[in-house]
CSV table of C-alpha atoms in Angstrom, one decimal:
chain,number,residue,atom,x,y,z
R,299,MET,CA,-81.3,-35.5,-12.3
R,300,ALA,CA,-80.4,-34.8,-8.7
R,301,ALA,CA,-82.3,-36.9,-6.1
R,302,LYS,CA,-84.8,-35.0,-4.0
R,303,PRO,CA,-83.7,-34.6,-0.4
R,304,SER,CA,-85.7,-36.6,2.0
R,305,PRO,CA,-88.1,-34.6,4.1
R,306,ALA,CA,-86.7,-33.8,7.5
R,307,GLN,CA,-88.0,-36.0,10.3
R,308,PRO,CA,-90.0,-34.2,12.9
R,309,ALA,CA,-88.0,-33.8,16.2
R,310,LYS,CA,-89.2,-36.0,19.0
R,311,SER,CA,-91.1,-34.0,21.6
R,312,THR,CA,-89.7,-34.0,25.1
R,313,SER,CA,-92.1,-35.1,27.8
R,314,GLY,CA,-92.2,-32.8,30.8
R,315,LEU,CA,-92.8,-35.7,33.0
R,316,ALA,CA,-89.8,-37.6,31.6
R,317,GLN,CA,-87.6,-34.5,32.1
R,318,ALA,CA,-88.8,-34.1,35.7
R,319,LEU,CA,-88.2,-37.8,36.5
R,320,GLN,CA,-84.7,-38.0,35.0
R,321,PRO,CA,-82.6,-37.2,38.1
R,322,TYR,CA,-84.6,-39.6,40.2
R,323,VAL,CA,-84.6,-42.5,37.7
R,324,THR,CA,-80.9,-42.2,36.8
R,325,GLY,CA,-79.8,-41.4,40.4
R,326,GLY,CA,-81.8,-44.3,41.9
R,327,SER,CA,-80.5,-46.7,39.2
R,328,ALA,CA,-76.9,-45.7,39.9
R,329,ALA,CA,-77.5,-46.1,43.7
R,330,ILE,CA,-78.9,-49.6,43.4
R,331,THR,CA,-76.1,-50.7,41.1
R,332,ALA,CA,-73.5,-49.4,43.5
R,333,SER,CA,-75.2,-51.0,46.5
R,334,CYS,CA,-75.3,-54.4,44.8
R,335,VAL,CA,-71.6,-54.2,44.1
R,336,ILE,CA,-70.4,-53.1,47.5
R,337,HIS,CA,-72.8,-55.0,49.7
R,338,PRO,CA,-70.2,-57.4,51.1
R,339,ILE,CA,-68.1,-54.5,52.2
R,340,ASP,CA,-71.1,-52.8,53.8
R,341,LEU,CA,-72.0,-56.0,55.7
R,342,THR,CA,-68.4,-56.2,57.0
R,343,LYS,CA,-68.6,-52.6,58.2
R,344,VAL,CA,-71.8,-53.3,60.1
R,345,ARG,CA,-70.4,-56.4,61.8
R,346,LEU,CA,-67.2,-54.5,62.8
R,347,GLN,CA,-69.4,-51.8,64.4
R,348,LEU,CA,-71.5,-54.2,66.4
R,349,VAL,CA,-68.7,-56.6,67.6
R,350,GLY,CA,-67.4,-53.9,70.0
R,351,GLU,CA,-70.6,-54.3,72.1
R,352,SER,CA,-69.6,-57.9,73.0
R,353,LEU,CA,-65.9,-57.5,73.4
R,354,ALA,CA,-64.4,-58.0,76.9
R,355,ALA,CA,-62.4,-55.1,78.3
R,356,GLY,CA,-58.9,-55.0,76.7
R,357,ALA,CA,-59.8,-57.6,74.1
R,358,THR,CA,-58.4,-57.2,70.6
R,359,ARG,CA,-60.9,-56.0,68.0
R,360,PRO,CA,-61.1,-58.4,65.0
R,361,SER,CA,-59.9,-57.1,61.6
R,362,ALA,CA,-62.1,-56.8,58.5
R,363,VAL,CA,-60.4,-59.8,57.0
R,364,ALA,CA,-61.1,-61.9,60.1
R,365,VAL,CA,-64.8,-60.8,60.0
R,366,VAL,CA,-65.1,-61.7,56.3
R,367,SER,CA,-63.4,-65.1,56.9
R,368,LYS,CA,-65.8,-65.8,59.8
R,369,ILE,CA,-68.8,-65.0,57.6
R,370,VAL,CA,-67.7,-67.3,54.8
R,371,ALA,CA,-66.8,-70.1,57.2
R,372,GLU,CA,-70.1,-70.0,59.1
R,373,GLU,CA,-72.6,-68.8,56.4
R,374,GLY,CA,-70.9,-69.5,53.1
R,375,PHE,CA,-70.3,-67.0,50.4
R,376,ALA,CA,-74.0,-66.2,50.2
R,377,GLY,CA,-73.7,-64.9,53.8
R,378,LEU,CA,-71.8,-61.9,52.4
R,379,TYR,CA,-75.1,-60.8,50.8
R,380,SER,CA,-77.3,-61.1,53.9
R,381,GLY,CA,-79.9,-58.3,53.8
R,382,LEU,CA,-79.4,-57.6,50.0
R,383,SER,CA,-83.1,-57.2,49.5
R,384,ALA,CA,-83.3,-54.5,52.2
R,385,ALA,CA,-80.2,-52.8,50.7
R,386,VAL,CA,-81.8,-52.7,47.2
R,387,MET,CA,-85.1,-51.3,48.6
R,388,ARG,CA,-83.3,-48.8,50.7
R,389,GLN,CA,-81.5,-47.4,47.7
R,390,ALA,CA,-84.6,-47.5,45.6
R,391,VAL,CA,-86.1,-45.1,48.2
R,392,TYR,CA,-83.3,-43.3,49.9
R,393,GLY,CA,-80.8,-43.3,47.0
R,394,THR,CA,-83.4,-42.1,44.5
R,395,ALA,CA,-84.6,-39.3,46.8
R,396,ARG,CA,-81.0,-38.3,47.9
R,397,LEU,CA,-79.6,-38.0,44.4
R,398,GLY,CA,-82.8,-36.7,42.7
R,399,LEU,CA,-83.5,-34.0,45.3
R,400,HIS,CA,-79.8,-32.9,45.2
R,401,ARG,CA,-80.0,-32.3,41.5
R,402,GLU,CA,-83.4,-30.5,41.9
R,403,PHE,CA,-82.1,-28.2,44.7
R,404,SER,CA,-78.8,-27.5,42.9
R,405,ASN,CA,-80.6,-26.6,39.6
R,406,TYR,CA,-83.0,-24.4,41.5
R,407,LEU,CA,-80.2,-22.5,43.2
R,408,LYS,CA,-78.2,-22.2,39.9
R,409,LYS,CA,-81.3,-20.7,38.3
R,410,GLN,CA,-81.8,-18.3,41.1
R,411,ARG,CA,-78.2,-17.1,40.6
R,412,GLY,CA,-78.7,-16.4,36.9
R,413,GLY,CA,-77.9,-19.9,35.5
R,414,GLU,CA,-74.3,-20.1,36.7
R,415,ALA,CA,-72.5,-23.5,36.0
R,416,THR,CA,-71.1,-24.1,39.5
R,417,LEU,CA,-72.6,-23.2,42.9
R,418,PRO,CA,-70.5,-21.6,45.7
R,419,VAL,CA,-69.3,-24.0,48.4
R,420,HIS,CA,-71.9,-22.9,51.0
R,421,LEU,CA,-74.8,-23.4,48.6
R,422,SER,CA,-73.5,-26.7,47.4
R,423,VAL,CA,-73.3,-27.8,51.0
R,424,ALA,CA,-76.8,-26.6,51.7
R,425,ALA,CA,-78.2,-28.5,48.8
R,426,SER,CA,-76.3,-31.6,49.9
R,427,MET,CA,-77.4,-31.4,53.5
R,428,SER,CA,-81.1,-30.7,52.8
R,429,SER,CA,-81.5,-33.5,50.2
R,430,GLY,CA,-79.6,-36.0,52.5
R,431,ALA,CA,-81.8,-35.2,55.5
R,432,ILE,CA,-85.1,-35.5,53.6
R,433,ALA,CA,-84.1,-38.7,51.9
R,434,SER,CA,-82.9,-40.2,55.2
R,435,LEU,CA,-86.3,-39.5,56.8
R,436,ILE,CA,-88.1,-41.3,54.0
R,437,GLY,CA,-85.7,-44.3,53.8
R,438,ASN,CA,-85.2,-44.9,57.6
R,439,PRO,CA,-87.6,-47.9,57.8
R,440,PHE,CA,-85.6,-49.8,55.1
R,441,ASP,CA,-82.3,-48.8,56.9
R,442,VAL,CA,-83.6,-50.4,60.2
R,443,SER,CA,-84.5,-53.5,58.3
R,444,LEU,CA,-81.1,-53.7,56.5
R,445,VAL,CA,-79.1,-53.3,59.8
R,446,ARG,CA,-81.2,-56.0,61.6
R,447,MET,CA,-80.9,-58.4,58.7
R,448,GLN,CA,-77.1,-57.9,58.4
R,449,ALA,CA,-76.6,-58.3,62.2
R,450,ASP,CA,-79.0,-61.2,62.8
R,451,THR,CA,-76.5,-64.1,62.3
R,452,MET,CA,-74.1,-62.5,64.9
R,453,ARG,CA,-76.6,-63.5,67.6
R,454,PRO,CA,-77.1,-67.0,69.1
R,455,LYS,CA,-79.7,-69.0,67.1
R,456,ALA,CA,-82.3,-68.7,69.9
R,457,GLU,CA,-82.1,-64.9,69.8
R,458,ARG,CA,-82.2,-64.3,66.1
R,459,ARG,CA,-85.1,-62.5,64.5
R,460,GLY,CA,-85.0,-64.6,61.3
R,461,TYR,CA,-86.4,-62.1,58.9
R,462,THR,CA,-86.9,-63.8,55.5
R,463,SER,CA,-87.1,-60.6,53.4
R,464,VAL,CA,-87.2,-56.8,53.7
R,465,PHE,CA,-91.0,-56.9,53.6
R,466,ASN,CA,-91.1,-59.6,56.3
R,467,ALA,CA,-88.9,-57.4,58.4
R,468,LEU,CA,-91.0,-54.3,57.9
R,469,SER,CA,-94.3,-56.1,58.7
R,470,ARG,CA,-93.0,-57.9,61.8
R,471,ILE,CA,-91.4,-54.7,63.2
R,472,VAL,CA,-94.7,-52.9,62.9
R,473,LYS,CA,-96.7,-55.8,64.3
R,474,ASP,CA,-94.3,-56.6,67.2
R,475,GLU,CA,-92.9,-53.2,68.1
R,476,GLY,CA,-95.1,-50.6,66.6
R,477,ILE,CA,-94.7,-48.4,63.5
R,478,ALA,CA,-92.6,-45.8,65.4
R,479,ARG,CA,-89.9,-48.4,65.7
R,480,LEU,CA,-89.2,-48.1,61.9
R,481,TRP,CA,-87.7,-44.7,62.7
R,482,ARG,CA,-85.4,-45.8,65.5
R,483,GLY,CA,-82.0,-44.2,65.1
R,484,CYS,CA,-83.6,-41.6,62.8
R,485,LEU,CA,-81.6,-38.6,64.3
R,486,PRO,CA,-78.1,-40.1,63.8
R,487,ASN,CA,-79.2,-41.5,60.4
R,488,VAL,CA,-80.3,-38.0,59.3
R,489,LEU,CA,-77.0,-36.5,60.5
R,490,ARG,CA,-75.1,-39.3,58.8
R,491,ALA,CA,-76.9,-38.7,55.5
R,492,MET,CA,-76.3,-35.0,55.7
R,493,ALA,CA,-72.6,-35.6,56.4
R,494,MET,CA,-72.4,-38.3,53.7
R,495,ASN,CA,-74.1,-36.1,51.1
R,496,VAL,CA,-71.8,-33.2,51.8
R,497,GLY,CA,-68.8,-35.5,51.6
R,498,MET,CA,-69.9,-37.2,48.4
R,499,MET,CA,-71.7,-34.5,46.4
R,500,ALA,CA,-70.2,-31.2,47.6
R,501,SER,CA,-66.7,-32.5,48.0
R,502,TYR,CA,-66.8,-34.2,44.6
R,503,ASP,CA,-67.8,-30.9,42.9
R,504,GLN,CA,-64.9,-29.1,44.6
R,505,ALA,CA,-62.4,-31.9,44.0
R,506,LYS,CA,-63.4,-32.2,40.4
R,507,GLY,CA,-62.8,-28.5,39.8
R,508,PHE,CA,-59.3,-28.9,41.3
R,509,PHE,CA,-58.3,-32.0,39.4
R,510,ASN,CA,-59.7,-30.7,36.1
R,511,LYS,CA,-57.2,-27.9,36.4
R,512,THR,CA,-54.3,-30.0,37.6
R,513,VAL,CA,-54.6,-33.2,35.5
R,514,GLY,CA,-57.1,-32.1,32.9
R,515,PRO,CA,-60.8,-33.2,32.5
R,516,GLY,CA,-61.4,-36.9,31.9
R,517,VAL,CA,-61.6,-40.3,33.6
R,518,THR,CA,-58.5,-39.7,35.7
R,519,ALA,CA,-59.9,-36.5,37.2
R,520,ASN,CA,-63.3,-38.2,37.8
R,521,LEU,CA,-61.7,-41.1,39.6
R,522,LEU,CA,-59.4,-38.9,41.7
R,523,SER,CA,-62.3,-36.7,42.6
R,524,ALA,CA,-64.5,-39.7,43.6
R,525,GLY,CA,-61.6,-41.1,45.7
R,526,ALA,CA,-61.3,-37.7,47.6
R,527,ALA,CA,-65.1,-37.5,48.0
R,528,GLY,CA,-65.2,-41.1,49.4
R,529,PHE,CA,-62.6,-40.2,52.0
R,530,MET,CA,-64.5,-37.1,53.2
R,531,CYS,CA,-67.7,-39.0,53.1
R,532,ALA,CA,-66.3,-41.8,55.3
R,533,PHE,CA,-64.5,-39.4,57.8
R,534,LEU,CA,-67.5,-37.1,58.3
R,535,SER,CA,-70.3,-39.7,58.5
R,536,LEU,CA,-68.8,-42.7,60.2
R,537,PRO,CA,-69.4,-41.6,63.8
R,538,PHE,CA,-73.1,-41.0,63.1
R,539,ASP,CA,-73.2,-44.3,61.2
R,540,LEU,CA,-71.8,-46.3,64.1
R,541,ILE,CA,-74.4,-44.7,66.5
R,542,LYS,CA,-77.2,-45.4,64.0
R,543,THR,CA,-76.1,-49.0,63.7
R,544,ARG,CA,-76.0,-49.6,67.4
R,545,LEU,CA,-79.4,-48.0,68.0
R,546,GLN,CA,-81.2,-49.7,65.1
R,547,SER,CA,-79.9,-53.2,66.0
R,548,MET,CA,-80.3,-53.1,69.8
R,549,ARG,CA,-82.8,-55.2,71.7
R,550,ILE,CA,-83.8,-55.6,75.4
R,551,ASP,CA,-81.0,-57.0,77.6
R,552,PRO,CA,-82.4,-60.2,79.2
R,553,ALA,CA,-80.3,-59.6,82.4
R,554,THR,CA,-81.6,-56.0,83.0
R,555,GLY,CA,-84.9,-55.9,81.1
R,556,LYS,CA,-83.8,-52.6,79.6
R,557,MET,CA,-82.4,-51.4,76.2
R,558,PRO,CA,-78.6,-50.9,76.2
R,559,TYR,CA,-79.0,-47.3,75.1
R,560,THR,CA,-81.6,-44.7,75.9
R,561,GLY,CA,-80.8,-42.5,72.9
R,562,VAL,CA,-78.2,-40.8,70.7
R,563,LEU,CA,-76.3,-39.0,73.5
R,564,ASP,CA,-76.3,-42.1,75.8
R,565,CYS,CA,-75.0,-44.3,73.0
R,566,ALA,CA,-72.2,-41.8,72.1
R,567,ALA,CA,-71.2,-41.5,75.8
R,568,GLN,CA,-71.1,-45.3,76.3
R,569,VAL,CA,-69.0,-45.8,73.2
R,570,ALA,CA,-66.6,-43.1,74.2
R,571,ARG,CA,-66.3,-44.4,77.8
R,572,LYS,CA,-66.2,-48.1,77.2
R,573,GLU,CA,-64.3,-48.3,73.9
R,574,GLY,CA,-62.5,-45.0,73.6
R,575,PRO,CA,-63.0,-42.0,71.2
R,576,LEU,CA,-61.4,-43.7,68.3
R,577,ALA,CA,-64.1,-46.4,68.4
R,578,PHE,CA,-66.4,-43.9,66.5
R,579,TRP,CA,-64.2,-44.6,63.5
R,580,THR,CA,-64.3,-48.4,63.9
R,581,GLY,CA,-64.2,-50.0,60.5
R,582,PHE,CA,-62.9,-46.9,58.8
R,583,GLY,CA,-60.9,-49.0,56.3
R,584,ALA,CA,-64.0,-51.0,55.5
R,585,PHE,CA,-66.2,-47.9,55.3
R,586,TYR,CA,-63.7,-46.1,53.1
R,587,GLY,CA,-63.4,-49.2,51.0
R,588,ARG,CA,-67.2,-49.0,50.7
R,589,SER,CA,-67.5,-45.2,50.3
R,590,ALA,CA,-64.8,-44.7,47.6
R,591,PRO,CA,-66.0,-47.3,45.1
R,592,HIS,CA,-69.6,-46.6,46.1
R,593,ALA,CA,-69.1,-42.9,45.1
R,594,MET,CA,-67.2,-43.8,42.0
R,595,ILE,CA,-69.8,-46.3,40.8
R,596,ILE,CA,-72.7,-43.9,41.5
R,597,LEU,CA,-71.1,-40.9,39.9
R,598,LEU,CA,-69.7,-42.7,36.8
R,599,THR,CA,-72.8,-44.9,36.2
R,600,MET,CA,-75.1,-42.0,36.7
R,601,GLU,CA,-73.4,-40.3,33.7
R,602,GLN,CA,-74.1,-43.4,31.6
R,603,PHE,CA,-77.7,-43.7,32.8
R,604,ASN,CA,-78.2,-40.0,32.0
R,605,THR,CA,-76.9,-40.6,28.4
R,606,MET,CA,-79.2,-43.6,27.9
R,607,TYR,CA,-82.2,-41.9,29.4
R,608,SER,CA,-81.7,-38.8,27.3
R,609,SER,CA,-81.4,-40.8,24.1
R,610,VAL,CA,-84.6,-42.7,24.8
R,611,PHE,CA,-86.8,-39.9,26.1
R,612,ASN,CA,-85.1,-37.0,24.2
R,613,THR,CA,-84.4,-35.1,27.4
R,614,THR,CA,-81.6,-32.7,28.5
R,615,THR,CA,-79.3,-33.6,31.3
R,616,ARG,CA,-79.3,-30.7,33.7
């Protein structure tokens, strides 16, 4: 006698909230993972950008290797992770919003165009710029804290701020300088985020289409696309990143009683006049060394987080 077939198990219902949260949870998780991996490179980039302020005219700018060696010699290997708590909190806010909103905006535009699989370049750029700008505005306080914590040990001991954590930094900035100080460097930070998102997300989509045709879909195409996106990300955003770093880390000059820069344009003009136009791309190697693996880690781990999330919550990756 044939065995009776077991009754079909009822399909798991998909939570609307779980579906809505998916791009933010998976994007934020990928961003935090990438930030933890590349933090020493990011720290090196910030130190390279700030060292130009104290160089005498005609002095040789130190290399990334020299900066890393100095950090390890003076602070130990743990010094390479100065400001990690701020970096994680920044990605938990900024990275989550940037990647989540980009997916939301892209899906909305695709739906408006009849559900097409790939957006035209101009709409992909628009989605990238708008999501980057909004995320940057939200995450700027954590960015200010991160830059200050990374730059603190470059100063003489008597001039160091000595923040013990990202929350200590945030509370002291508000108490000592006012809440508005948390948005110092906001304009170049927004421009940087827009350029970075275009370089990372829009360029990745276009590069992936090209490499899928030339080398075939798969890991090779994904890695080549991420490398190309990392280059565009670094080239487009580094000038804004340098200005942002200078503005967020500056403090009153004891000799003059004034801030070294009055704003974005003054900072850009001083850098160009005193250090030359190429100074805007100071630390390009370190920044590209950060951007390329950062993009690869985010884009590849986000795929894995999406797979895990969908299996747990029975959602559909959009």
